[in-house]
Structures are given as structure tokens and as C-alpha cells.
Tab-separated table of C-alpha atoms and ligand atoms in Angstrom:
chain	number	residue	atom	x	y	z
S	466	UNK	CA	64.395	32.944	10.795
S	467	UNK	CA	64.100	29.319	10.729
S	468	UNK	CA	66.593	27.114	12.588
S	469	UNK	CA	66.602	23.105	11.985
S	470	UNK	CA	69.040	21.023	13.350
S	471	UNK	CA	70.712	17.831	11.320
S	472	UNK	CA	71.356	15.303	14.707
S	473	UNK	CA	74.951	13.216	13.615
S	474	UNK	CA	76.043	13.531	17.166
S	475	UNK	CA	79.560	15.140	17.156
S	476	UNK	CA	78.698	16.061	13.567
S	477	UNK	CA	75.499	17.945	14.263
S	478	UNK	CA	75.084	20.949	12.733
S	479	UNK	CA	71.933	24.004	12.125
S	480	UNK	CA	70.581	24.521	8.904
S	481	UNK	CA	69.345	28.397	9.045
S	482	UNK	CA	66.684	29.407	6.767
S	483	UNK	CA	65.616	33.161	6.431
S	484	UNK	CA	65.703	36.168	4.353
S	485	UNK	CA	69.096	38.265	4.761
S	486	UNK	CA	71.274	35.622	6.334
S	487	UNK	CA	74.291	36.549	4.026
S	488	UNK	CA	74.630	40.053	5.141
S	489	UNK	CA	74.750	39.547	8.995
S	490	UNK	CA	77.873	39.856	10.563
S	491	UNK	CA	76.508	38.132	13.630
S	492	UNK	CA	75.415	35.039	11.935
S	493	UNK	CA	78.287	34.677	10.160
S	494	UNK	CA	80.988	35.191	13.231
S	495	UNK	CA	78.269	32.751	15.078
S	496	UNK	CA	78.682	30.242	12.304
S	497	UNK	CA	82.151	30.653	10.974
S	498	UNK	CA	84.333	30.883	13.762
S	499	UNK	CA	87.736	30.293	11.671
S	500	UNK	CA	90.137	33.600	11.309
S	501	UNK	CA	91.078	32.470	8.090
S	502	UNK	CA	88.376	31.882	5.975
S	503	UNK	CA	87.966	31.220	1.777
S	504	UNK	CA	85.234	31.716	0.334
S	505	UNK	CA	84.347	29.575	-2.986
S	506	UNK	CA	82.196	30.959	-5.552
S	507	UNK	CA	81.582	31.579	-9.166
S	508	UNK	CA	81.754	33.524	-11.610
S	509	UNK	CA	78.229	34.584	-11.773
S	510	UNK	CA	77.358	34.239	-7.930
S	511	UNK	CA	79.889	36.327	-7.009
S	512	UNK	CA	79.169	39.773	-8.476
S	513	UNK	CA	75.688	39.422	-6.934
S	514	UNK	CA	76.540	38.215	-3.333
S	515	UNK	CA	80.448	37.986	-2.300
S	516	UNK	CA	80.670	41.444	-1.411
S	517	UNK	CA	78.059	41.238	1.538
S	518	UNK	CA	79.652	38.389	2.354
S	519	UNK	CA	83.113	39.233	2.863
S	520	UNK	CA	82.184	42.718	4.292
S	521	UNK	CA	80.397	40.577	7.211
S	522	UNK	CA	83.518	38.665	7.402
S	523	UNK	CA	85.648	41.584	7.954
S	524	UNK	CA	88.030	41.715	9.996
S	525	UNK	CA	89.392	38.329	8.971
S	526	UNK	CA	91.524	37.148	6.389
S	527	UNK	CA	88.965	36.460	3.930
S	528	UNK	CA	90.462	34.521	0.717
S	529	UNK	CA	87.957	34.328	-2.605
S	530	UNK	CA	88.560	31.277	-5.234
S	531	UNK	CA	85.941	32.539	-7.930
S	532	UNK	CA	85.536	28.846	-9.929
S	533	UNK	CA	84.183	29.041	-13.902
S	534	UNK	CA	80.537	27.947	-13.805
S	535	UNK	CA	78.755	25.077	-14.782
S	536	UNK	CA	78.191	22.056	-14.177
S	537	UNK	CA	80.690	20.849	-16.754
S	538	UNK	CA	83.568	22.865	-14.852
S	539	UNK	CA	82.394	20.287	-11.459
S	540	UNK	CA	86.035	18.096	-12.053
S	541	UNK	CA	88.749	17.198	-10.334
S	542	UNK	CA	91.017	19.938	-11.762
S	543	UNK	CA	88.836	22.742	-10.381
S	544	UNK	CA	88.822	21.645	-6.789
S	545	UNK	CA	92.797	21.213	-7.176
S	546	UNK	CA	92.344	25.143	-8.303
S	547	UNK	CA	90.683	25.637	-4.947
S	548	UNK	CA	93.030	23.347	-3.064
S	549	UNK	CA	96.030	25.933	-4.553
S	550	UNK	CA	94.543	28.725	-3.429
S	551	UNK	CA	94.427	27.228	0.166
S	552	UNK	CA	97.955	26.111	-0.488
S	553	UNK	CA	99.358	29.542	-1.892
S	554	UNK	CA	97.360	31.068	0.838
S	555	UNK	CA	98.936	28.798	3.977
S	556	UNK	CA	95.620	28.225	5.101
S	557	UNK	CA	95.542	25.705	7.869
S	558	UNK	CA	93.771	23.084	9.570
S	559	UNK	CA	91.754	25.698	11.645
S	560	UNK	CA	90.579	27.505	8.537
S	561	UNK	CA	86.981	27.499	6.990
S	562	UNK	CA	85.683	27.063	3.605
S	563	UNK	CA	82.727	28.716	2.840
S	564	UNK	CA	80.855	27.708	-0.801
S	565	UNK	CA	78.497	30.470	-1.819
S	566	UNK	CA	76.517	29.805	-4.700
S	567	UNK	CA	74.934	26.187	-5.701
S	568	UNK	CA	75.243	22.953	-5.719
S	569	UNK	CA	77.893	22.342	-8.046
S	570	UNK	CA	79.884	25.397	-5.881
S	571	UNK	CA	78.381	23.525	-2.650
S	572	UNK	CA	80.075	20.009	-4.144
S	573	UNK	CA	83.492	21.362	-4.923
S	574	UNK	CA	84.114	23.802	-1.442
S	575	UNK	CA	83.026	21.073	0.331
S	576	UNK	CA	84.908	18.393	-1.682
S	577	UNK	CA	88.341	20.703	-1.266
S	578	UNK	CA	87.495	21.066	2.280
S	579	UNK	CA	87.289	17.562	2.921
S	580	UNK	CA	90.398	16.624	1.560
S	581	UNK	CA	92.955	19.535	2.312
S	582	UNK	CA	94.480	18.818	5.240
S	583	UNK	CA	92.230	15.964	5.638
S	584	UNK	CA	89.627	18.228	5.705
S	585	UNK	CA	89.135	20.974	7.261
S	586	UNK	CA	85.620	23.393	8.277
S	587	UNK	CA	83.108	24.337	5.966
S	588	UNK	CA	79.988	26.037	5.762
S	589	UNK	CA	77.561	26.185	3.007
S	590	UNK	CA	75.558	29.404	2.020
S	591	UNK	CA	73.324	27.937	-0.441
S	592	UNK	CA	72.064	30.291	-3.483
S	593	UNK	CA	69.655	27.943	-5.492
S	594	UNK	CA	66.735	26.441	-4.743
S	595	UNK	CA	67.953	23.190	-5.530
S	596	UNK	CA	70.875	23.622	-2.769
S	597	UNK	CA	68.717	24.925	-0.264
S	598	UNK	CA	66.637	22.492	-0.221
S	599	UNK	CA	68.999	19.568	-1.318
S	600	UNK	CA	72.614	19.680	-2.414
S	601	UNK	CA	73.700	21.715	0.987
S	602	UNK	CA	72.413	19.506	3.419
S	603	UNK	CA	74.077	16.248	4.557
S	604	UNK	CA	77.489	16.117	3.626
S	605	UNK	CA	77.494	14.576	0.417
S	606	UNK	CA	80.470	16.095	-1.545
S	607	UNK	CA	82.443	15.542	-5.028
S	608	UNK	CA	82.999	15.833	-8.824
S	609	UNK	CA	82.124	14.591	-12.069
S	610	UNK	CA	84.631	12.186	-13.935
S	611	UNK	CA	84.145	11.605	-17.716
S	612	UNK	CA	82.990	8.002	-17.278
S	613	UNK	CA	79.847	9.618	-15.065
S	614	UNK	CA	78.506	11.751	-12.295
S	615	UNK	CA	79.272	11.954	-9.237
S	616	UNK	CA	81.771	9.136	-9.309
S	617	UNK	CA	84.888	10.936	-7.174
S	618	UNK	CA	83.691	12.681	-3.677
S	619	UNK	CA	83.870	12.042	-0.006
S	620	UNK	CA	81.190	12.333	2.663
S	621	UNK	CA	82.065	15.578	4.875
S	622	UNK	CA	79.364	17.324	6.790
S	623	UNK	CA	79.457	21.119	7.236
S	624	UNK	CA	79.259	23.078	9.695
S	625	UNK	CA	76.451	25.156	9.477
S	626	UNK	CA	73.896	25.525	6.425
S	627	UNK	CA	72.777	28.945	5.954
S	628	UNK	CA	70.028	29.449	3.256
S	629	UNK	CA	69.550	33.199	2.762
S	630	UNK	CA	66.078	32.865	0.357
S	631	UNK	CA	66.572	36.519	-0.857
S	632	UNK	CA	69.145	35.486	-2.982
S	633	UNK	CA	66.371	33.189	-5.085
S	634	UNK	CA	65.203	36.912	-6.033
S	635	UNK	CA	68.064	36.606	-8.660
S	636	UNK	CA	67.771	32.942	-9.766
S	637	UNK	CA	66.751	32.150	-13.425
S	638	UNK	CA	63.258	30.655	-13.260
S	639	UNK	CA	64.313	27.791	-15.240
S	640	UNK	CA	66.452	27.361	-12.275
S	641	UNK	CA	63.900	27.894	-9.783
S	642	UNK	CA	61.984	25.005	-11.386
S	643	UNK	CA	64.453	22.524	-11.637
S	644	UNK	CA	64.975	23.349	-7.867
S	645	UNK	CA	60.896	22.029	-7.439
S	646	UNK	CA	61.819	18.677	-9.014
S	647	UNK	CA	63.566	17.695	-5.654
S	648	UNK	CA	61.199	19.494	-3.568
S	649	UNK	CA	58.597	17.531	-5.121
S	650	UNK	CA	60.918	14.376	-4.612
S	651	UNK	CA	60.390	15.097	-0.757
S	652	UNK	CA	56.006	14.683	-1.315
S	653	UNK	CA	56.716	11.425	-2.887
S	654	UNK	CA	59.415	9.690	-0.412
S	655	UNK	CA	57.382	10.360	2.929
S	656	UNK	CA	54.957	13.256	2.868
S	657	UNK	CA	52.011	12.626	0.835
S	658	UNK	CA	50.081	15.745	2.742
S	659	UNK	CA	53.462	17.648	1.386
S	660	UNK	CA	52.890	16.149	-2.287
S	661	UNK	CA	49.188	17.880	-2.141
S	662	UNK	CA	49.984	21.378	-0.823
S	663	UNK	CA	52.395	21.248	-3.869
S	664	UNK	CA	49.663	21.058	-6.203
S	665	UNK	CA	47.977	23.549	-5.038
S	666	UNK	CA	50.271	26.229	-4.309
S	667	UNK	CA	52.281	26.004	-7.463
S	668	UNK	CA	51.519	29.575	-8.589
S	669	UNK	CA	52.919	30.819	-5.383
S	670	UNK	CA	56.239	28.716	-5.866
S	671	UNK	CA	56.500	29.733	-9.530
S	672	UNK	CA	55.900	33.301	-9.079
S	673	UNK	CA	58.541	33.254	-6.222
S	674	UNK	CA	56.868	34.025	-3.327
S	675	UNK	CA	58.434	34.168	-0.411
S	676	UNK	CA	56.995	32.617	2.343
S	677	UNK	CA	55.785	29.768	0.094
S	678	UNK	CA	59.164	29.375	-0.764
S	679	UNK	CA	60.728	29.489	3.009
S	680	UNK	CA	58.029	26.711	3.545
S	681	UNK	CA	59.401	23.958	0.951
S	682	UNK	CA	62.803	24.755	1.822
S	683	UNK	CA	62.360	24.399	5.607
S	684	UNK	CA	60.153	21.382	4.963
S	685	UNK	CA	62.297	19.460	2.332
S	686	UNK	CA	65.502	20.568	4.623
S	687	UNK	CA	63.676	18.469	7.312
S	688	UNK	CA	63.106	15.669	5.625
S	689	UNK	CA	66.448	15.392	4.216
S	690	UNK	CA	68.072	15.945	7.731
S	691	UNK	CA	65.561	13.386	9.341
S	692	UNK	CA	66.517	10.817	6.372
S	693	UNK	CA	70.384	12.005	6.742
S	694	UNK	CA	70.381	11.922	10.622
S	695	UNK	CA	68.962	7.662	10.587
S	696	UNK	CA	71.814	7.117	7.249
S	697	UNK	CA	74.537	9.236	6.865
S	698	UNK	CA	76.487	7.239	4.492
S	699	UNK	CA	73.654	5.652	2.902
S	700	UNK	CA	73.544	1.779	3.925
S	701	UNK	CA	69.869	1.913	3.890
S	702	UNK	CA	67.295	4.344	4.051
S	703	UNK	CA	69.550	7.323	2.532
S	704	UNK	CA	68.931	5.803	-0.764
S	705	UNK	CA	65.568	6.988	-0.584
S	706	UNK	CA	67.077	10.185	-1.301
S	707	UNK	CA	68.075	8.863	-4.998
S	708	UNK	CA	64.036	8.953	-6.091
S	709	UNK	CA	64.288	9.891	-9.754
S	710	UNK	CA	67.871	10.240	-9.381
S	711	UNK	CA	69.025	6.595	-11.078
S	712	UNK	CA	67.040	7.447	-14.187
S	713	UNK	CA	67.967	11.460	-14.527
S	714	UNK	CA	71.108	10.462	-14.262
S	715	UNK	CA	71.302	8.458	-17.234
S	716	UNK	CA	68.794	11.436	-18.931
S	717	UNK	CA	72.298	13.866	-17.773
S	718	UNK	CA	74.840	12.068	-18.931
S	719	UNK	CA	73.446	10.502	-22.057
S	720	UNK	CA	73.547	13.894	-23.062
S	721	UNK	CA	76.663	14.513	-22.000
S	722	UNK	CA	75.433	17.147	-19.041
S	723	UNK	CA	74.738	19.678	-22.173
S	724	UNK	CA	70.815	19.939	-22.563
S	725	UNK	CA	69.261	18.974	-18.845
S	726	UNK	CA	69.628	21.062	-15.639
S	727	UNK	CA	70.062	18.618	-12.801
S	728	UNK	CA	66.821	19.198	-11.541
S	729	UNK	CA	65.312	18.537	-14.861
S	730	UNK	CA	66.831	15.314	-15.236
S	731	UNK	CA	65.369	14.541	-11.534
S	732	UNK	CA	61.785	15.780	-12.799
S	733	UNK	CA	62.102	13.339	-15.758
S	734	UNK	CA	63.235	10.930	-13.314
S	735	UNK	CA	60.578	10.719	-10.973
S	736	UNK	CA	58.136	10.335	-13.453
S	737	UNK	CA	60.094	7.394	-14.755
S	738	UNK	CA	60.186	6.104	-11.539
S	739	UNK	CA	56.506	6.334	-10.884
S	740	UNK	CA	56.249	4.817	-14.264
S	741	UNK	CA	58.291	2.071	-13.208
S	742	UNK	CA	56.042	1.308	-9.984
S	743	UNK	CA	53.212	1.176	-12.206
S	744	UNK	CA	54.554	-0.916	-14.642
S	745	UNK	CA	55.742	-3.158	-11.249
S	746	UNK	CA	51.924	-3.522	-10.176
S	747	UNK	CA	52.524	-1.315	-6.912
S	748	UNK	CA	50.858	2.149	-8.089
S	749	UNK	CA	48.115	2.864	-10.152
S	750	UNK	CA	47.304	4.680	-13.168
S	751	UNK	CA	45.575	8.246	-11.476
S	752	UNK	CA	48.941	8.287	-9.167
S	753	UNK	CA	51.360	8.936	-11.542
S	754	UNK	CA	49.270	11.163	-13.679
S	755	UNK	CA	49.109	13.391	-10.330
S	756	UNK	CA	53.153	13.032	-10.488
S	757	UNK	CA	53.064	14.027	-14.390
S	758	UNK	CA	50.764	16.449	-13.901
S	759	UNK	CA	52.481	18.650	-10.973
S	760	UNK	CA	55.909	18.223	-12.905
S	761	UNK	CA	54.048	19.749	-15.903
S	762	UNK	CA	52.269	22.483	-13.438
S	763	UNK	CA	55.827	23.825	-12.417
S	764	UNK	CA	57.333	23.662	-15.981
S	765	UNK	CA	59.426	21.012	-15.724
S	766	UNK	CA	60.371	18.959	-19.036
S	767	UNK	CA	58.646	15.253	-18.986
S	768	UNK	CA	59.828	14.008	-22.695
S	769	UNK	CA	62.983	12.860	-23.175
S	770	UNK	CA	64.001	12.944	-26.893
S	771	UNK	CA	67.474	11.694	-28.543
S	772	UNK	CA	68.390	8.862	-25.650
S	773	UNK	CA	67.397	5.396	-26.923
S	774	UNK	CA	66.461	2.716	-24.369
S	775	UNK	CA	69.898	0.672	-24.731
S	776	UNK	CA	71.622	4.188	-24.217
S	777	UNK	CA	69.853	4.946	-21.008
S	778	UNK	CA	70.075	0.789	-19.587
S	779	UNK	CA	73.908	1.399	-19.982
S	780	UNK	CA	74.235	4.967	-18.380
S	781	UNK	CA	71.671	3.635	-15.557
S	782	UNK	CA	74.313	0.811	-14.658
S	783	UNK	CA	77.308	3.187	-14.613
S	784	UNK	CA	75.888	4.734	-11.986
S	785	UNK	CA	76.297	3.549	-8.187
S	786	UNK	CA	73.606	2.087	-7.385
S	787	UNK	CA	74.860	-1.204	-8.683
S	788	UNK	CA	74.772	-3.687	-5.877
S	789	UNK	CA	76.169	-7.278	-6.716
S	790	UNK	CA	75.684	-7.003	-10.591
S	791	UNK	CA	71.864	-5.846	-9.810
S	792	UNK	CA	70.330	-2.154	-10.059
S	793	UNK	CA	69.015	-0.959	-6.698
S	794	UNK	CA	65.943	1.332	-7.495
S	795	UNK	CA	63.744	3.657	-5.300
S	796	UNK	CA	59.821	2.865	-6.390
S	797	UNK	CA	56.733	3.737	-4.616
S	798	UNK	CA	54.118	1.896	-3.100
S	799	UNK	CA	51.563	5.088	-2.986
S	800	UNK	CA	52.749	8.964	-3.602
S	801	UNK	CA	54.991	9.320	0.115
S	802	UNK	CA	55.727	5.894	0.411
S	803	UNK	CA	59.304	4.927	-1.658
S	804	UNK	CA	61.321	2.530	-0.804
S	805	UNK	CA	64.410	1.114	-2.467
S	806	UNK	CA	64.435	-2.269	-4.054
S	807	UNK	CA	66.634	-4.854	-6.506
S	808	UNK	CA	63.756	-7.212	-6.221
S	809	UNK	CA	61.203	-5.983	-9.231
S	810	UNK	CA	60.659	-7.712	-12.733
S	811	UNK	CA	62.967	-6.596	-15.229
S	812	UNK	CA	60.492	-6.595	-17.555
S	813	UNK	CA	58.926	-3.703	-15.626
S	814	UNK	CA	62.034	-1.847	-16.450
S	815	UNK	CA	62.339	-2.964	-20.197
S	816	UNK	CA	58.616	-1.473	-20.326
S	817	UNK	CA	59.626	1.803	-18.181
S	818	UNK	CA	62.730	2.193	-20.514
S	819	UNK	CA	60.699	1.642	-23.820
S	820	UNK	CA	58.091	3.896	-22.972
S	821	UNK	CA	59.924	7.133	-21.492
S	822	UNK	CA	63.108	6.533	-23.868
S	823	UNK	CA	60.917	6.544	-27.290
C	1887	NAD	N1	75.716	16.966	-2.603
C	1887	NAD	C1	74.465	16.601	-2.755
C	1887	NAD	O1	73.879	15.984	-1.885
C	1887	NAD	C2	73.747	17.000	-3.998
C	1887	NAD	C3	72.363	16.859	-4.072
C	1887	NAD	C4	71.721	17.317	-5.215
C	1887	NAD	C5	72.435	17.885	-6.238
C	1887	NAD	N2	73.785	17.983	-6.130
C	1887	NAD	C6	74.572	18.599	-7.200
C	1887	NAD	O2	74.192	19.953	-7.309
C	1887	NAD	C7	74.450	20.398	-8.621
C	1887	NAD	C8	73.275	21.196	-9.125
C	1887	NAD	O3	73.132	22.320	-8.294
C	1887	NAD	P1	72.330	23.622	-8.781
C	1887	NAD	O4	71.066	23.189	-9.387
C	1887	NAD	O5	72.322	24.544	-7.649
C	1887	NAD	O6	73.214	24.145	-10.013
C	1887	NAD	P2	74.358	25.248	-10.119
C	1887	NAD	O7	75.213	25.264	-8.942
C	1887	NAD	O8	74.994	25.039	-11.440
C	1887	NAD	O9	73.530	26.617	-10.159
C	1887	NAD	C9	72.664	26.852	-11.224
C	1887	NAD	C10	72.960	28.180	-11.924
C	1887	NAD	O10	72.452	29.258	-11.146
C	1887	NAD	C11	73.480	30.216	-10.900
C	1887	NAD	N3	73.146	30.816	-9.619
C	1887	NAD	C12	73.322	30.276	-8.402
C	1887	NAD	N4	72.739	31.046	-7.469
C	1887	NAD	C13	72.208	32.107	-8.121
C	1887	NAD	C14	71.473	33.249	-7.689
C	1887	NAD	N5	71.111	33.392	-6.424
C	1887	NAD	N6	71.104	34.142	-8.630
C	1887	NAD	C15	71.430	33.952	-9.930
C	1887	NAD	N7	72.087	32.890	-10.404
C	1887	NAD	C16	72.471	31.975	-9.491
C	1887	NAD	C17	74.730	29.401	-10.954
C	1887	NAD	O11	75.856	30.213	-11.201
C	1887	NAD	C18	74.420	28.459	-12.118
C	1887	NAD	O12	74.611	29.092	-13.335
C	1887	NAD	C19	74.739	19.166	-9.446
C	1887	NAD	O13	76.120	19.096	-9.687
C	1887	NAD	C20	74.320	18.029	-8.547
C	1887	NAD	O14	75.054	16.853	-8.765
C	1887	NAD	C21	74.438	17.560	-5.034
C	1888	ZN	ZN1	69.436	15.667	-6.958
């Protein structure tokens, strides 16, 4: 068992990564203190992992809100189906949420945990790759709203992050991968040695192994708390974070959040954005073939079809990275060195737009 630590002062909390976690009643008492307690999952999670759950609960009052899955269910009326429960349930201010399953579970327990009561305890038990290593960690909560992703949410750290990495025994690989795209995010913000044991333990990762896997979850968890810990509510470095993310965005909801997985949208992402740095005259040629090439070693999708370049420019500028009229973009100087910028030709990005948008 791994234990990490995210340092916001009063708001500090442990991010525990090991096989097993969800099962163990003294973990759980240790880490969810509340007598009343409701936990949020889904309608696929559930069957798998809410019974171990609540039986290590036990004795409390242990509440379940099973939510419809999918990312297109992430909305404003599905937390309010949470928030009733809590309501019909007279849960109060000393209760605890706890979201079992991923991130889009992760974003709506904690979402309805912020805001009930002002917001009250809750702890994440991540079940995908992509929210052990991403989505759980640092208190970044919230739904999607027609006009894009992302765009209603609150910042509201939890209280503990468990990661129980048996539970990846069950994921979908196509899951699994799209998990890897923000793993392999991590290598190219600030850990070039990171990027290069990702290339060559690939096979491991793919075929699920398990102590390759407990190292890029306890690695990418401490980068993300490190980056979290100096930027909690993103006025600077934070935005690092949002690699790939400004592009795969527009790549998710150009297509309406239908054909790409999150993480797929990220993959596509990051090689726009290394495309983009080349294009800017700050990385060479061989350094984002390495990035195409390990996206392409995992499995992860690299063409985007269907989305013209006008198409993506406009969904790019919904998003929030707009700062006085001007897209903020994370680039990189070398693979592990990103850094976010408005100051870059906007030809670079006509170029970047015209070539991965064909
Ligand atoms: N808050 C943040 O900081 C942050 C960061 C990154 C991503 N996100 C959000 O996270 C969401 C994506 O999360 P995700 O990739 O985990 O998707 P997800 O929550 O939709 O989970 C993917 C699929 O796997 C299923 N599943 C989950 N755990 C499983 C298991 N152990 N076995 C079998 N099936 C399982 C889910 O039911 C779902 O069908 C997006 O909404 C994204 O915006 C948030
Ligand atoms: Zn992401």
C-alpha cells in the first residue's frame, strides 16, 4: 500500500494506492469517519463493487444513489438526483459522500457534495484508470452543460482518495487505454525520465499488470498533487494540467461526446499539442513522432475524421481557457517541459488545426 499526501494545508488529504482498498473495513472507518454516509455509483460499477463497499461500511447508515452511466448522463439534473436522495434521506452537514466508480461518478459525488449544505465530506474511491490517476485527485468537480464541458462545477477537495487497482481487473481495455493518455500527459508536463519508461513498458501497462500499473498511478498521482498542492484553483501552473486537454475538448464535443472516450480525445490532444509546438519552432520533428508513436503503442486513436478546422477553432474557444479574448495553450519546449502560453503565432495554430482537422 502506497500512501501520498496532497499538502493544501487545512485541506490536505492522502491519496491511498493498493490492491484491496475497497474491501477493508479499517481503511474505510479510518477514511470515512461520517455515520451517515451515501455512496454514489452507477449502474455498471455498482454490481461489481458496492457490495464490498457497503459491507465495510456496516454498521452505518449507508445510503446508495446508483446514477445512469455515461458521460452524457454528467448534467445538472443528475447531481440534483443525488442532491434528493441526500434530501429525502436528511443527511446532514456531518455526512459523507463517497463516489465509487469514475470520473464522471467522481465529478458528480463530489459536485453534490460541494454544494449540499454548502458542501459537505467526500471521499473518492476511484475505479478507472483515468480517475486514479487523474479525475480523483485535486478537487476539481462539475457537469457538462449543452453549450460545452465542464462549464458548471466548483472546486471541493476530498477527503481521502482511495485507489483500489484490483478493480482495473474489470475495466474495458479501451478504457484502460484512454486512462494512459493522461498518464502519458504526466511524461510530457515534467518527467521526461517518466515519458521513456512509458515506452518501454507499454506491454506491461496494456496487458494490465499490476505493479506496472500501481507505478503510473502512484507516479502520475504525484505529479498531479505536487502541481495541485503549488495551484489549487489554477492561476498559474495548474493549467499545465490542461496538456492536450484544449484541443480534445473540441475533438469531444464536436462530436457531441458520442464517438471519443475522454481519454481519447486527450491522446488526440497531446499530439495536437506537440504538433502545435512544432509548428511554433520550440520542438522538433523526432519529438513528436516519439509522442505519436507511444499514443499509437498503447492503442490510442491519433486521426480525427468528421471535425473540420473552423468546427474545432470554435469548440476550442468555448472552452475556458479564454483569457481576455485570447486562447491560453499548454505547449512544450522538449517532452517534460510544458508550459502554458497566449503568446505563439496564430499561424502556428491555423497550421496545427489544418493538419490534425483534415
Ligand atoms: N475532475 C477532474 O479533475 C477530471 C480530470 C479528468 C477527467 N475528468 C472527467 O472524468 C470523466 C472521465 O472519467 P472516466 O474515464 O473514468 O470515465 P467514466 O467514469 O465514464 O468510466 C468509464 C466507463 O468504465 C466503467 N467503469 C468504471 N470503473 C469500472 C471498473 N472497475 N470495471 C468495469 N467498468 C468500469 C464506467 O461505468 C464507464 O462505463 C470525464 O467526464 C472527465 O471530464 C475530470
Ligand atoms: Zn483529462
Amino acid at each position: 500500500m502506497d500512501i501520498l499526501k496532497v499538502e493544501l494545508g487545512e485541506r490536505s488529504y492522502p491519496i491511498v494506492i493498493g490492491a484491496g482498498l475497497l474491501a477493508d473495513p479499517e481503511l474505510l472507518r479510518q477514511h470515512i469517519p461520517a455515520r451517515d454516509v451515501l455512496i454514489v455509483s452507477n449502474t455498471t460499477v455498482a454490481p461489481l463493487y458496492l457490495q464490498p463497499v457497503a459491507a465495510a461500511l456496516s454498521p452505518r447508515r449507508v445510503v446508495e444513489a446508483i446514477l445512469p452511466d455515461g458521460e452524457s448522463n454528467k448534467t445538472l439534473a443528475t447531481v440534483g438526483r443525488v442532491i434528493d436522495v441526500l434530501v429525502a434521506n436528511r443527511f446532514g452537514r456531518d455526512s459523507c459522500v463517497v463516489a465509487l466508480g469514475g470520473g464522471v461518478v467522481g465529478d458528480m459525488a463530489g459536485f453534490a457534495a460541494a454544494c449540499y449544505q454548502r458542501g459537505v465530506a467526500y471521499v473518492q474511491l476511484p475505479t478507472t484508470l483515468l480517475a486514479q490517476v487523474d479525475s480523483s485527485v485535486g478537487g476539481k468537480t462539475g457537469v457538462n452543460h449543452p453549450g460545452g464541458k465542464n462549464l458548471i462545477g466548483a472546486f471541493h477537495q476530498p477527503q481521502a482518495v482511495l485507489a483500489d487497482t484490483s478493480t482495473l481487473s474489470t475495466l474495458p481495455p479501451r478504457e484502460l487505454r484512454a486512462g494512459l493518455a493522461e498518464v502519458i500527459k504526466y511524461g510530457l508536463i515534467c518527467d521526461a525520465p517518466f515519458f521513456a519508461w512509458l515506452e518501454t513498458h507499454a506491454g506491461e501497462l496494456l496487458a494490465g499488470d499490476p505493479a506496472a500499473l500501481s507505478h503510473v498511478i502512484r507516479r502520475s498521482c504525484e505529479i498531479k498533487a505536487h502541481i495541485v498542492g503549488r495551484d489549487e484553483r489554477e492561476h498559474g501552473d495548474r493549467a499545465l494540467l490542461n496538456l492536450g486537454h484544449t484541443f480534445g475538448h473540441a475533438i469531444e464535443s464536436a462530436t457531441h461526446y458520442t464517438e471519443w472516450l475522454h481519454g481519447e480525445a486527450v491522446g488526440a490532444g497531446l499530439l495536437m499539442a506537440a504538433t502545435m509546438s512544432k509548428e511554433a519552432g520550440l520542438l522538433g520533428d523526432a519529438d513528436v513522432e516519439r509522442v505519436r508513436a507511444l499514443l499509437e503503442r498503447v492503442g490510442l486513436p491519433v486521426k480525427i475524421g468528421g471535425v473540420g478546422p473552423d468546427v474545432a477553432l470554435e469548440h476550442m474557444r468555448i472552452d475556458k481557457k479564454v483569457v481576455a479574448g485570447r486562447l491560453r495553450l499548454v505547449l512544450m519546449r522538449a517532452i517534460g517541459e510544458a508550459f502554458v502560453t497566449a503568446d505563439y503565432p496564430e499561424e502556428a495554430l491555423q497550421r496545427t488545426l489544418q493538419t490534425c482537422f483534415a
